[in-house]
Amino acid sequence: TAPVATTLYYAVTSTVDGLEVVWVVDGQNMVSVDASSAAGAVDTDPMGSTKLLVLPVSAIMTLLGAAAVAISVTETRRRSP
């Protein structure tokens, strides 16, 4: 997905002798970064063989879920008097 904002703001800090120091230049301690080109650099295409494996993995997960429910119901019935 593309970034929400095209300009990002960062507070500029540095660590000196274990203490965080805020950098202030012209009364401001923020830096703006033009991120408008970042939207075009985002890779939205899936990697690998995702489309091929969706149905088999979904079927396996459904079977595992059904088996878990069946085992739980069986154990509950076995324990009840």
CSV table of C-alpha atoms in Angstrom, one decimal:
chain,number,residue,atom,x,y,z
A,1,THR,CA,0.0,0.0,0.0
A,2,ALA,CA,1.1,3.6,-0.6
A,3,PRO,CA,2.0,5.8,2.3
A,4,VAL,CA,-0.8,8.0,3.7
A,5,ALA,CA,1.3,11.2,3.8
A,6,THR,CA,3.8,12.4,1.2
A,7,THR,CA,5.8,14.4,3.7
A,8,LEU,CA,7.1,12.7,6.8
A,9,TYR,CA,8.3,14.6,9.8
A,10,TYR,CA,11.0,13.3,12.2
A,11,ALA,CA,12.3,14.8,15.5
A,12,VAL,CA,16.0,15.0,15.3
A,13,THR,CA,17.8,13.6,18.4
A,14,SER,CA,21.2,12.3,19.3
A,15,THR,CA,22.7,10.4,22.2
A,16,VAL,CA,25.7,11.9,23.9
A,17,ASP,CA,27.2,10.2,26.9
A,18,GLY,CA,24.0,8.2,27.4
A,19,LEU,CA,21.8,11.3,27.3
A,20,GLU,CA,19.4,12.1,24.5
A,21,VAL,CA,20.0,15.5,23.0
A,22,VAL,CA,17.4,17.3,20.9
A,23,TRP,CA,18.8,19.2,18.0
A,24,VAL,CA,17.2,22.6,17.5
A,25,VAL,CA,17.9,24.6,14.3
A,26,ASP,CA,16.1,27.9,13.7
A,27,GLY,CA,13.8,27.2,16.6
A,28,GLN,CA,12.6,23.8,15.2
A,29,ASN,CA,13.6,20.3,16.0
A,30,MET,CA,11.9,18.5,13.1
A,31,VAL,CA,13.1,17.5,9.7
A,32,SER,CA,10.7,17.0,6.8
A,33,VAL,CA,11.3,14.3,4.2
A,34,ASP,CA,9.6,14.3,0.8
A,35,ALA,CA,8.2,10.8,0.5
A,36,SER,CA,6.1,11.3,-2.6
A,37,SER,CA,8.2,8.9,-4.7
A,38,ALA,CA,7.8,6.2,-2.1
A,39,ALA,CA,4.3,5.4,-3.4
A,40,GLY,CA,5.7,4.2,-6.7
A,41,ALA,CA,8.4,2.2,-5.0
A,42,VAL,CA,6.0,-0.1,-3.1
A,43,ASP,CA,5.9,-3.6,-4.5
A,44,THR,CA,2.3,-4.8,-4.4
A,45,ASP,CA,2.7,-8.0,-6.4
A,46,PRO,CA,2.7,-11.2,-4.4
A,47,MET,CA,5.8,-13.3,-4.2
A,48,GLY,CA,6.1,-17.0,-5.0
A,49,SER,CA,3.3,-19.3,-5.8
A,50,THR,CA,0.7,-17.8,-3.4
A,51,LYS,CA,-2.2,-18.2,-5.8
A,52,LEU,CA,-1.4,-21.9,-6.4
A,53,LEU,CA,-1.3,-22.7,-2.6
A,54,VAL,CA,-4.4,-20.8,-1.4
A,55,LEU,CA,-7.0,-23.5,-1.9
A,56,PRO,CA,-4.9,-26.5,-0.6
A,57,VAL,CA,-3.8,-24.5,2.5
A,58,SER,CA,-7.3,-23.3,3.1
A,59,ALA,CA,-8.6,-26.9,2.9
A,60,ILE,CA,-6.0,-28.1,5.3
A,61,MET,CA,-6.7,-25.4,7.8
A,62,THR,CA,-10.4,-26.0,7.6
A,63,LEU,CA,-9.9,-29.8,8.2
A,64,LEU,CA,-7.6,-29.0,11.2
A,65,GLY,CA,-10.2,-26.7,12.6
A,66,ALA,CA,-13.0,-29.2,12.2
A,67,ALA,CA,-10.8,-31.9,13.8
A,68,ALA,CA,-10.1,-29.7,16.7
A,69,VAL,CA,-13.8,-29.0,17.3
A,70,ALA,CA,-14.6,-32.8,16.9
A,71,ILE,CA,-11.9,-33.7,19.5
A,72,SER,CA,-13.1,-31.1,21.9
A,73,VAL,CA,-16.7,-32.2,21.6
A,74,THR,CA,-15.7,-35.9,22.0
A,75,GLU,CA,-13.6,-35.2,25.1
A,76,THR,CA,-16.4,-33.1,26.6
A,77,ARG,CA,-19.0,-35.9,26.1
A,78,ARG,CA,-16.6,-38.6,27.4
A,79,ARG,CA,-16.0,-36.6,30.6
A,80,SER,CA,-19.6,-35.8,31.4
A,81,PRO,CA,-21.5,-38.3,33.5
